[in-house]
JSON list of C-alpha atoms in Angstrom, two decimals:
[
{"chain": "Y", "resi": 1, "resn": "UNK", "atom": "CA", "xyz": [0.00, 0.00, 0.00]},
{"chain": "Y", "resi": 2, "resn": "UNK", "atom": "CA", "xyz": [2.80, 2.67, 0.90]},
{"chain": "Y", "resi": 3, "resn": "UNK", "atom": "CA", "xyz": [4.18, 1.42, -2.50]},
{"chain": "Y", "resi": 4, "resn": "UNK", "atom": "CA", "xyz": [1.31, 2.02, -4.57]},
{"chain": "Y", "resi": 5, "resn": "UNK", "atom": "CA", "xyz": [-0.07, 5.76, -3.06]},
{"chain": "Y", "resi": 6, "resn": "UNK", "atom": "CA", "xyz": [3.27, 6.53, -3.81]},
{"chain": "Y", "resi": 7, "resn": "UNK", "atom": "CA", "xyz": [2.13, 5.79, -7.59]},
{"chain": "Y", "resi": 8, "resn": "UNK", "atom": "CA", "xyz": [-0.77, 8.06, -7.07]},
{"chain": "Y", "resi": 9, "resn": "UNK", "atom": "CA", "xyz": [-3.14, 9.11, -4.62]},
{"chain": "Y", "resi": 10, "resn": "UNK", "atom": "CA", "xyz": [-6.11, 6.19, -4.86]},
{"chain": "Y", "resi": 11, "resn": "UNK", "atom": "CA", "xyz": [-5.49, 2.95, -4.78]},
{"chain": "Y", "resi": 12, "resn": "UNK", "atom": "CA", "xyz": [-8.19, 0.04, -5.69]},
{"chain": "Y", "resi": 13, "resn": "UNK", "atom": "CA", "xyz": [-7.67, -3.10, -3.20]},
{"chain": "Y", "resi": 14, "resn": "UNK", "atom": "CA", "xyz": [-8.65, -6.44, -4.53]},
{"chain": "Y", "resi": 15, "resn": "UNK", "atom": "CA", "xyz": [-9.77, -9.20, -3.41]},
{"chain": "Y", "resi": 16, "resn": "UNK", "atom": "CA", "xyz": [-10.51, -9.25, 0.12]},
{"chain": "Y", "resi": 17, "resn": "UNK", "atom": "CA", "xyz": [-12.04, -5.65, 1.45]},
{"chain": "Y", "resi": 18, "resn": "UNK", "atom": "CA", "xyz": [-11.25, -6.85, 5.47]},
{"chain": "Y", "resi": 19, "resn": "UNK", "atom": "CA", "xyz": [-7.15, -7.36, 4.38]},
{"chain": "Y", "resi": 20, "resn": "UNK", "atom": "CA", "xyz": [-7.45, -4.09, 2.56]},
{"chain": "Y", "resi": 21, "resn": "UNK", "atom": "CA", "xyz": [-9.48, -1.69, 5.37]},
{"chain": "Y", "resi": 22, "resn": "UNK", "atom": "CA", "xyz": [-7.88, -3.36, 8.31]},
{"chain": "Y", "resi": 23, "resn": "UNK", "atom": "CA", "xyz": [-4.20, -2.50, 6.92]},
{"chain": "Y", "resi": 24, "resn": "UNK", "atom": "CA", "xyz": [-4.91, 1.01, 5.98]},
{"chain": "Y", "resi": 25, "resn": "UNK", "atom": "CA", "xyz": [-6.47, 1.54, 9.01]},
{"chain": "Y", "resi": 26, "resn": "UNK", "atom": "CA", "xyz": [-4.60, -0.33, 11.77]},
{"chain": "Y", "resi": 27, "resn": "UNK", "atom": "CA", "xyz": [-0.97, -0.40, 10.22]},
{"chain": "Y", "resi": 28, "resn": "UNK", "atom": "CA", "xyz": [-1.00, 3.10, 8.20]},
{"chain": "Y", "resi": 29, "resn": "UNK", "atom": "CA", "xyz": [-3.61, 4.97, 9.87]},
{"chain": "Y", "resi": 30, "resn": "UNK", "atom": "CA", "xyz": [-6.30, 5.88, 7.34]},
{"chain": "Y", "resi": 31, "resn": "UNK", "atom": "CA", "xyz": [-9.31, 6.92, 8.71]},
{"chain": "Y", "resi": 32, "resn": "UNK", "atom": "CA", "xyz": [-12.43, 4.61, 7.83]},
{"chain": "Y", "resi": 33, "resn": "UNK", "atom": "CA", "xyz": [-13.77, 8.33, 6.06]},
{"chain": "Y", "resi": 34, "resn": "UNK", "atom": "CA", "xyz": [-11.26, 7.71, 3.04]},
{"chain": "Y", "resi": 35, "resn": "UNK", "atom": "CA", "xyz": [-12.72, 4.67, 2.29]},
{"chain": "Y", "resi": 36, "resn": "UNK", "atom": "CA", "xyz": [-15.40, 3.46, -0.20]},
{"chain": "Y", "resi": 37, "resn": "UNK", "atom": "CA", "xyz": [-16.43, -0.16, -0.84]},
{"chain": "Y", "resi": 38, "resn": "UNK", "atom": "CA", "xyz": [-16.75, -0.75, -4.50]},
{"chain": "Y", "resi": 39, "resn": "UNK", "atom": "CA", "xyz": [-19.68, -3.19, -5.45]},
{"chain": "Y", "resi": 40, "resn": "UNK", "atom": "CA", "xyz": [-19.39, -5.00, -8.80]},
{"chain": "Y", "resi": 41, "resn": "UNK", "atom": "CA", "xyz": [-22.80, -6.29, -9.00]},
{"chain": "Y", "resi": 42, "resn": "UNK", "atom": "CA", "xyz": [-24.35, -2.76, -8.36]},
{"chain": "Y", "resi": 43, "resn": "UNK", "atom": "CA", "xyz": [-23.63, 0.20, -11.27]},
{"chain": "Y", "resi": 44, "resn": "UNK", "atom": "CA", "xyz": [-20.41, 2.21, -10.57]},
{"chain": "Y", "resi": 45, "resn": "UNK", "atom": "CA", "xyz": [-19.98, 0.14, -7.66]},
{"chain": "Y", "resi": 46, "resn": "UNK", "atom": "CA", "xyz": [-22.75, 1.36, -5.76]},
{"chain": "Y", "resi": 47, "resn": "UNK", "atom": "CA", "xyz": [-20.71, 4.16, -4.94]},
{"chain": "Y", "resi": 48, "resn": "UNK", "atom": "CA", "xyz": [-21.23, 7.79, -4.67]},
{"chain": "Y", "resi": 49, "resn": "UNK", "atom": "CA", "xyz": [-19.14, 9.92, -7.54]},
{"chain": "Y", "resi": 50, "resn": "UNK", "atom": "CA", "xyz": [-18.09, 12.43, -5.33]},
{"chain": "Y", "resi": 51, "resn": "UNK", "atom": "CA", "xyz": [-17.06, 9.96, -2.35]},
{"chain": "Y", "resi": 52, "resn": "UNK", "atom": "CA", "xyz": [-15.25, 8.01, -4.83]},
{"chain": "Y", "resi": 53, "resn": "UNK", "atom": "CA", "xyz": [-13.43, 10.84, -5.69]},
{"chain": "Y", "resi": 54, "resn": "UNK", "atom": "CA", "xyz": [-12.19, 11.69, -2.48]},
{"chain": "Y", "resi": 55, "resn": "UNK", "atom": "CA", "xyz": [-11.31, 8.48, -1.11]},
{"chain": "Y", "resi": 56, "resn": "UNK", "atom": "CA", "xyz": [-7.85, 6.90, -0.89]},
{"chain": "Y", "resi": 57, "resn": "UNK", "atom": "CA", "xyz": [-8.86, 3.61, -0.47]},
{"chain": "Y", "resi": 58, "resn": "UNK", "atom": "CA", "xyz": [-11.89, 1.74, -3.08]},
{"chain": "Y", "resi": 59, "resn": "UNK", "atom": "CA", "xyz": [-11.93, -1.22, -1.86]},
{"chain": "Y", "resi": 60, "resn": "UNK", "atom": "CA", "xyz": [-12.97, -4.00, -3.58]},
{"chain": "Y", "resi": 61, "resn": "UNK", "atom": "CA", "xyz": [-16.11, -6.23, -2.21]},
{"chain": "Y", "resi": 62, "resn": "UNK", "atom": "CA", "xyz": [-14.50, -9.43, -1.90]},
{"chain": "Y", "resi": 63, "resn": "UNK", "atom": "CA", "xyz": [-13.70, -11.54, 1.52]},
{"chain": "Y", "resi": 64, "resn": "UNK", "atom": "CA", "xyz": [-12.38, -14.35, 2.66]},
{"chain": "Y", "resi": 65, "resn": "UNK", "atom": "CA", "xyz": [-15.09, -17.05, 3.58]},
{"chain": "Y", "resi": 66, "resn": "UNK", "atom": "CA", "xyz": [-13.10, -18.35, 6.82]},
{"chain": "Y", "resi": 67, "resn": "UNK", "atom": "CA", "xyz": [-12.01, -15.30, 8.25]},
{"chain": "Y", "resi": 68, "resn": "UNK", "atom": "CA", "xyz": [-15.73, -13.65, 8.16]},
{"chain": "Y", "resi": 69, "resn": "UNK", "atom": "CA", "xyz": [-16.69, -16.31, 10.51]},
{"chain": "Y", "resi": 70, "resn": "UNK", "atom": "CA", "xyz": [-14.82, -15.22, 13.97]},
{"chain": "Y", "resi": 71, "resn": "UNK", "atom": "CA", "xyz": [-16.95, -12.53, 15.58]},
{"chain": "Y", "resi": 72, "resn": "UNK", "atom": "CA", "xyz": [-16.62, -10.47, 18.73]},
{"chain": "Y", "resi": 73, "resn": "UNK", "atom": "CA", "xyz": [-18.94, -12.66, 20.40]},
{"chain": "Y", "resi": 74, "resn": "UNK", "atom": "CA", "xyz": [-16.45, -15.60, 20.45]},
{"chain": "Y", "resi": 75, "resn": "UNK", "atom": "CA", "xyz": [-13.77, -13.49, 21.02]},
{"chain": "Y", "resi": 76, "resn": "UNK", "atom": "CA", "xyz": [-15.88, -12.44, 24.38]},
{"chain": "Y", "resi": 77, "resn": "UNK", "atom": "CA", "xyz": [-16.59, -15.93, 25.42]},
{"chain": "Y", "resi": 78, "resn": "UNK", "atom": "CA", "xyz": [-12.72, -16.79, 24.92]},
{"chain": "Y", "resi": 79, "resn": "UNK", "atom": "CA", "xyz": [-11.88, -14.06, 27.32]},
{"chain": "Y", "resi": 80, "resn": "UNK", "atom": "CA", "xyz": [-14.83, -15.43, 29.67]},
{"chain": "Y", "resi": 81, "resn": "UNK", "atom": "CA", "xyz": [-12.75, -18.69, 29.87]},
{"chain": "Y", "resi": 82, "resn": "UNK", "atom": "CA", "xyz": [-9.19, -17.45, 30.05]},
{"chain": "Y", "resi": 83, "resn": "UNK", "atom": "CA", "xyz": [-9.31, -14.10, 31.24]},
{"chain": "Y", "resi": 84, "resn": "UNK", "atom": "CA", "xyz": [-5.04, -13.84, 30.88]},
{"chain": "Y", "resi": 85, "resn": "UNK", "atom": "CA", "xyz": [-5.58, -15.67, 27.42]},
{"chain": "Y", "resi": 86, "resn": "UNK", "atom": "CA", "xyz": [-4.51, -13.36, 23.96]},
{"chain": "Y", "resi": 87, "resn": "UNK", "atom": "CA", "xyz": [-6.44, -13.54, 20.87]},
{"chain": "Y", "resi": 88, "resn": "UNK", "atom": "CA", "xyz": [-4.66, -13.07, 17.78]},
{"chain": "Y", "resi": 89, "resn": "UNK", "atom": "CA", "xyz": [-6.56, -12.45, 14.10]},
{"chain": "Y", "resi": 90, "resn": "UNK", "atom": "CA", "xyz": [-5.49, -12.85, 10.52]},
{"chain": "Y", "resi": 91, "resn": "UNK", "atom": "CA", "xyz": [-6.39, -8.99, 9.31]},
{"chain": "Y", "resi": 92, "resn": "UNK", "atom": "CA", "xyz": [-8.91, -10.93, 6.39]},
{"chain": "Y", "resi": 93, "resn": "UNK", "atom": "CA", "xyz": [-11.23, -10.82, 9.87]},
{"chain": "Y", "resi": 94, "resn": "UNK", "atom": "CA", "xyz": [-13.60, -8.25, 9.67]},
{"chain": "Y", "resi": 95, "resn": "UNK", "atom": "CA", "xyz": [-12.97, -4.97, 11.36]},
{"chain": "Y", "resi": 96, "resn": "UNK", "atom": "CA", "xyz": [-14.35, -4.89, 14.41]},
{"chain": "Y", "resi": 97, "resn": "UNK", "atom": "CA", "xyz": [-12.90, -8.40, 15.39]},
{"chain": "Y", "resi": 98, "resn": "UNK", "atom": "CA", "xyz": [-9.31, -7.42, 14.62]},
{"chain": "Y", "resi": 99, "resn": "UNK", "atom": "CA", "xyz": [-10.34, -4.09, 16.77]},
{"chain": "Y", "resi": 100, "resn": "UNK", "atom": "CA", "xyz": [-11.23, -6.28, 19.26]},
{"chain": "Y", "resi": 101, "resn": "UNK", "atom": "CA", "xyz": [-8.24, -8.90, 19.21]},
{"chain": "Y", "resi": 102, "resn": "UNK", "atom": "CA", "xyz": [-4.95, -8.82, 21.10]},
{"chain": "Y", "resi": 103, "resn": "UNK", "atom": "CA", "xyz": [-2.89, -8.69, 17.94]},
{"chain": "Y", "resi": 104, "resn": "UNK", "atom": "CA", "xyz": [-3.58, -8.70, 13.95]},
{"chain": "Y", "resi": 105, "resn": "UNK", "atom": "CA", "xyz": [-1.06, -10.20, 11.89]},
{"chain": "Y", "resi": 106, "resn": "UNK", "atom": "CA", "xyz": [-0.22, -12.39, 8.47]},
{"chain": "Y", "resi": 107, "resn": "UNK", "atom": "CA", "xyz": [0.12, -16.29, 8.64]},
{"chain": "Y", "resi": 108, "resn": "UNK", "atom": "CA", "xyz": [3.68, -15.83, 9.71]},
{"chain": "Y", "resi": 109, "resn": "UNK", "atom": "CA", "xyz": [3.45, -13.14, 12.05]},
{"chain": "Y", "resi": 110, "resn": "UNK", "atom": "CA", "xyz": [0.42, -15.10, 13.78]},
{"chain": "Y", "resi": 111, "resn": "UNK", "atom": "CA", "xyz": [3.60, -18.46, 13.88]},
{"chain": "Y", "resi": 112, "resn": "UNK", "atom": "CA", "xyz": [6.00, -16.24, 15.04]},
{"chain": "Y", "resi": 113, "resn": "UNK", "atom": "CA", "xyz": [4.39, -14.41, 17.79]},
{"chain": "Y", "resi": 114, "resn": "UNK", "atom": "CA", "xyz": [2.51, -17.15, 19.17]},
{"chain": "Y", "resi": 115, "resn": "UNK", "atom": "CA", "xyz": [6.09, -19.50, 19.24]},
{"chain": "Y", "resi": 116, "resn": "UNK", "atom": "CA", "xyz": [7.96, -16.85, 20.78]},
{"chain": "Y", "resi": 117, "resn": "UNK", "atom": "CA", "xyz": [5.22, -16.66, 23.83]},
{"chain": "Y", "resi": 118, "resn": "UNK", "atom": "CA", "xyz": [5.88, -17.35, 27.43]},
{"chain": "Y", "resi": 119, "resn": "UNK", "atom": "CA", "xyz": [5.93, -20.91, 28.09]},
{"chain": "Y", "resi": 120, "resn": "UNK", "atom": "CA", "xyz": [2.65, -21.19, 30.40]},
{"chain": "Y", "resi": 121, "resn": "UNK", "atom": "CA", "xyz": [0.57, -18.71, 27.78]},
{"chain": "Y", "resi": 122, "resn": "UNK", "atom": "CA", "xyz": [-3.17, -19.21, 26.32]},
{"chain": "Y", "resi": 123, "resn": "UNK", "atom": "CA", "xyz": [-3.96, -18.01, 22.49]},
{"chain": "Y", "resi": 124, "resn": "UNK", "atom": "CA", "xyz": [-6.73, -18.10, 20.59]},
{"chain": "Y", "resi": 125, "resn": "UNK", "atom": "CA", "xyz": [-6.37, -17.65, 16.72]},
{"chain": "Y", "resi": 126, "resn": "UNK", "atom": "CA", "xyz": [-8.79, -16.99, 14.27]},
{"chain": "Y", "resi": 127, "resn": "UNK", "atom": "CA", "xyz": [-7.43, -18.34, 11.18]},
{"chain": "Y", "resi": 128, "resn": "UNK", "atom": "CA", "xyz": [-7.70, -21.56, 8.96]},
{"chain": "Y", "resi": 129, "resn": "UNK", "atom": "CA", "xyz": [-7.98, -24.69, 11.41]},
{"chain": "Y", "resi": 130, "resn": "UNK", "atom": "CA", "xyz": [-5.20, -26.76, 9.83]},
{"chain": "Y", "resi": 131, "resn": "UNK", "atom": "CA", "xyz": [-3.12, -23.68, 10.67]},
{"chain": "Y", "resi": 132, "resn": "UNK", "atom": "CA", "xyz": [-4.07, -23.60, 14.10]},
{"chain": "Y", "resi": 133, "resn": "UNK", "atom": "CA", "xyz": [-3.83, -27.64, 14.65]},
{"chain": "Y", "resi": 134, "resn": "UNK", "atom": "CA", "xyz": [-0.57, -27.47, 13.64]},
{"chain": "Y", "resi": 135, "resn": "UNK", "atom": "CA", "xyz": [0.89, -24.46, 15.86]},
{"chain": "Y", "resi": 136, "resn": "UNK", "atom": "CA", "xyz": [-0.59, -26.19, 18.77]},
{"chain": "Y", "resi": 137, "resn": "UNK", "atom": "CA", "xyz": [0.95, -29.25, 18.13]},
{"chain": "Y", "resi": 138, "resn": "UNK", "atom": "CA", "xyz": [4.40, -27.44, 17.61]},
{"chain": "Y", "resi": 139, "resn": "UNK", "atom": "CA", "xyz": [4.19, -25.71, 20.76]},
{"chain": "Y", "resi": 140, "resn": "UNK", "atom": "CA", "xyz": [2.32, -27.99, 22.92]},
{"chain": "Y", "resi": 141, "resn": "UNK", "atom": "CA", "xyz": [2.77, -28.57, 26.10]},
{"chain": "Y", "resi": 142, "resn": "UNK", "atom": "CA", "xyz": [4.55, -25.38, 26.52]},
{"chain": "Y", "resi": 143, "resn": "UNK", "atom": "CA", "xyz": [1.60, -23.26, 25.05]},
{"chain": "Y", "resi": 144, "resn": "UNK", "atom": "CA", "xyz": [-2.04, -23.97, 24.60]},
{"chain": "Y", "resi": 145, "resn": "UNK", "atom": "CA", "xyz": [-3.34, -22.86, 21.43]},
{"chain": "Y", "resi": 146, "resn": "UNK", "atom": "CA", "xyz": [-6.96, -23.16, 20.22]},
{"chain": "Y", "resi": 147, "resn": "UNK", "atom": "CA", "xyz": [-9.00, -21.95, 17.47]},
{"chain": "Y", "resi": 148, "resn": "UNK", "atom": "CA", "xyz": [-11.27, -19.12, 18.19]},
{"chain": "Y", "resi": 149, "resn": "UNK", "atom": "CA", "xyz": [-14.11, -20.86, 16.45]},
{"chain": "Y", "resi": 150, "resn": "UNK", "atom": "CA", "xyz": [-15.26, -24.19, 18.12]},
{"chain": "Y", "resi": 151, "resn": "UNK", "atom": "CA", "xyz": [-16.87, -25.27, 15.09]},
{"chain": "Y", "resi": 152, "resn": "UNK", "atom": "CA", "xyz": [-13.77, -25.68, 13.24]},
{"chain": "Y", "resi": 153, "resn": "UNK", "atom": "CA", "xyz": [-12.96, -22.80, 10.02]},
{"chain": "Y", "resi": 154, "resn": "UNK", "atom": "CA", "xyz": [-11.58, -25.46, 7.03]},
{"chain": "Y", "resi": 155, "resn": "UNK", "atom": "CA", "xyz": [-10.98, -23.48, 4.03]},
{"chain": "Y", "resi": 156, "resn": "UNK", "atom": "CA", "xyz": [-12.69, -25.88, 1.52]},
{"chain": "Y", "resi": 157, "resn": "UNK", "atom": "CA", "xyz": [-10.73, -24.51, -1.61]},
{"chain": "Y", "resi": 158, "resn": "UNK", "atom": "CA", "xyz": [-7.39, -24.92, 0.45]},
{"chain": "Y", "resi": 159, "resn": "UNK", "atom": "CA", "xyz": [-8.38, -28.55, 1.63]},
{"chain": "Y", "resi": 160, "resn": "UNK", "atom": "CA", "xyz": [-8.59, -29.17, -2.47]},
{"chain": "Y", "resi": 161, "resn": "UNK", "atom": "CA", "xyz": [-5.22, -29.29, -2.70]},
{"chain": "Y", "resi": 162, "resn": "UNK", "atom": "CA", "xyz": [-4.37, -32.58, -1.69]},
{"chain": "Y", "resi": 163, "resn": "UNK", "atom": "CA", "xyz": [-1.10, -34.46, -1.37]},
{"chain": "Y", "resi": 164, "resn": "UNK", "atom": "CA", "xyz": [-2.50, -37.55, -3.76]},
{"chain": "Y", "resi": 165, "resn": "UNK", "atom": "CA", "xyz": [-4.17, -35.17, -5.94]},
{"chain": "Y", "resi": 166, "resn": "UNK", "atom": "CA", "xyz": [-0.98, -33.09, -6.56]},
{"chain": "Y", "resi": 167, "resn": "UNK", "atom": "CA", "xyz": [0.77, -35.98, -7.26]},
{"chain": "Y", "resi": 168, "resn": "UNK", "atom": "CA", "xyz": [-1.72, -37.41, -9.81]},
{"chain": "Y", "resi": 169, "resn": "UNK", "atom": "CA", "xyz": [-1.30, -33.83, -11.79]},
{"chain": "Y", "resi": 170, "resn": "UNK", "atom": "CA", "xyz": [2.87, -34.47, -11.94]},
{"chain": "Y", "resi": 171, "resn": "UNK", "atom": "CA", "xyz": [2.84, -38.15, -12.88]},
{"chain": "Y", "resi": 172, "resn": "UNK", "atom": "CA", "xyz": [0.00, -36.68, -15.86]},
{"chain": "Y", "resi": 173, "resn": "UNK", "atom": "CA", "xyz": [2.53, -34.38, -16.54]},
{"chain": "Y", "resi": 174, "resn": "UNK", "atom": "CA", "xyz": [5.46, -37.12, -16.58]},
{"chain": "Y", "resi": 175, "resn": "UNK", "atom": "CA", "xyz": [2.96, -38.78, -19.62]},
{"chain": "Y", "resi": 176, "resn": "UNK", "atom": "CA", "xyz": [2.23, -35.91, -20.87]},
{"chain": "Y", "resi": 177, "resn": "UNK", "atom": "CA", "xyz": [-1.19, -35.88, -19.80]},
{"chain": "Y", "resi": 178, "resn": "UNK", "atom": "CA", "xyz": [-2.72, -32.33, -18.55]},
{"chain": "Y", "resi": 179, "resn": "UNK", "atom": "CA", "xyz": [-5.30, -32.83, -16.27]},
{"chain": "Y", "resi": 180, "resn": "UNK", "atom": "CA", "xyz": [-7.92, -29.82, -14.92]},
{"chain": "Y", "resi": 181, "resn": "UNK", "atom": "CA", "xyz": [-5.98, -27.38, -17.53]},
{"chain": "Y", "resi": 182, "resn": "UNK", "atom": "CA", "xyz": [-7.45, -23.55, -17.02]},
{"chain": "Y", "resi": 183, "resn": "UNK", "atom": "CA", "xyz": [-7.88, -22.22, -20.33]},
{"chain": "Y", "resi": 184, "resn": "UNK", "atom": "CA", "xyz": [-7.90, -18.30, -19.98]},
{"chain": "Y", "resi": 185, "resn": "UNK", "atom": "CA", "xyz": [-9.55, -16.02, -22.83]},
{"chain": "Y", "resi": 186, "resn": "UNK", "atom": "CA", "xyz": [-7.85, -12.68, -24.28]},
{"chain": "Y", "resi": 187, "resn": "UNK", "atom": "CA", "xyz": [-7.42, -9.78, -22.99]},
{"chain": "Y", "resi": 188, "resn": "UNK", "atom": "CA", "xyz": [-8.11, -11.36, -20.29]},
{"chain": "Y", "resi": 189, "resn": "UNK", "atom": "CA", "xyz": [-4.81, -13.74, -20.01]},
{"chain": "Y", "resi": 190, "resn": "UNK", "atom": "CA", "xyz": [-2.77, -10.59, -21.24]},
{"chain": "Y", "resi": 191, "resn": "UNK", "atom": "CA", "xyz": [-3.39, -8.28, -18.38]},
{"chain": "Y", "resi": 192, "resn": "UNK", "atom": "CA", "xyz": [-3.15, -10.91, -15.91]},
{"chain": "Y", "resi": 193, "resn": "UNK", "atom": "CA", "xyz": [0.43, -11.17, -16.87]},
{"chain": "Y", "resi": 194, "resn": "UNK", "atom": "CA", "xyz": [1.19, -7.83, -17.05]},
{"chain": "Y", "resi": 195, "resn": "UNK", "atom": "CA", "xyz": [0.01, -7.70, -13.25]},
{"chain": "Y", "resi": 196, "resn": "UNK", "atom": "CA", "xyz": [1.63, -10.60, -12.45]},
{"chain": "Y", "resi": 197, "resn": "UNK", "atom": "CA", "xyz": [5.01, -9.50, -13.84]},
{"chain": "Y", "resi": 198, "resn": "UNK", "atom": "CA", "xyz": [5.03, -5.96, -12.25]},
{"chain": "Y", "resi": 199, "resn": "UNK", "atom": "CA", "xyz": [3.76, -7.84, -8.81]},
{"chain": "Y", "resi": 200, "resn": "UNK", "atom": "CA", "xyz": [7.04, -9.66, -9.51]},
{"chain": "Y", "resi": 201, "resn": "UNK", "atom": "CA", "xyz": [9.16, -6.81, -10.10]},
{"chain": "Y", "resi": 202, "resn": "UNK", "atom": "CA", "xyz": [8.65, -5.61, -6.86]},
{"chain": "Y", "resi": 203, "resn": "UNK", "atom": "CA", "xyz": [9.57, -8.63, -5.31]}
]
């Protein structure tokens, strides 16, 4: 983001809206005002001409179906059980549970701070379950780590990618047999690689 406002003074962030508001907000300090969530089911976005405009954020109305599960109210009732227990949030949560977490933070920063903890410590993390599972085996018994949603958050689309089914897609490719190929149409496959390389560039 401080990349790309130094490019101009809008930027449009796609996909996930939560990612996008919570990192302006929290990490850069953008006020909620300079904000507009772009719609594109509804014409122009469902947005107001004027407050589009004026705002230095459009962000794009997309979200992550995991995150968009944890609420406050869990958050609440984890706090209830463990009152010295921290919560920590991937920033795809919404808004106000990231406002009212411990700590915010990307897959890695959510491994790193909860493995450099006091021995002894209580976290609750509202991310993919997998994710979780396996940070509380790694720290266990020094640390007890749960997920901030009982019911469990798998990311169906991640869970697709299997161990069998990857390999089934390199010995097809050993044969020369494609399997699930993604044919993409023009212009369509052009300015996906221009993104992709200047996303790379910057790298």
């Amino acid at each position: 983001m401080a990349w790309a406002w130094e490019q101009g003074e809008q930027v449009l962030m796609l996909p996930d809206q939560h990612l996008g508001r919570n990192t302006a907000f929290f990490r850069m300090g953008v006020p909620l005002e300079e904000m507009v969530l772009w719609d594109p089911d509804l014409p122009f976005g469902g947005v107001d001409r004027q407050a589009l405009r004026k705002a230095r954020l459009i962000l794009w109305k997309g979200h992550c179906s995991v995150h968009t599960r944890f609420t406050v109210k869990q958050i609440e009732q984890f706090r209830r059980a463990h009152p010295n227990g921290k919560v920590i949030v991937h920033p795809e949560c919404t808004f106000d549970v990231v406002q009212a977490a411990d700590e915010s933070g990307s897959t890695e920063s959510i491994i790193k701070t909860v493995t450099s903890s006091p021995e002894g410590s209580v976290w609750a993390v509202g991310t993919e379950i997998h994710l979780v599972n396996r940070l509380a085996r790694e720290v266990a018994p020094a640390r007890t780590v749960v997920t901030l949603d009982a019911m469990g958050c798998l990311c169906s689309t991640m869970f697709r990618v299997s161990p069998n089914h990857l390999l089934w897609v390199l010995e097809g490719l050993l044969t020369g047999e494609v399997h699930n190929r993604i044919v993409v149409p023009e212009p369509t496959k052009t300015w996906a690689k221009v993104a992709l390389d200047r996303m790379l560039a910057l790298v």
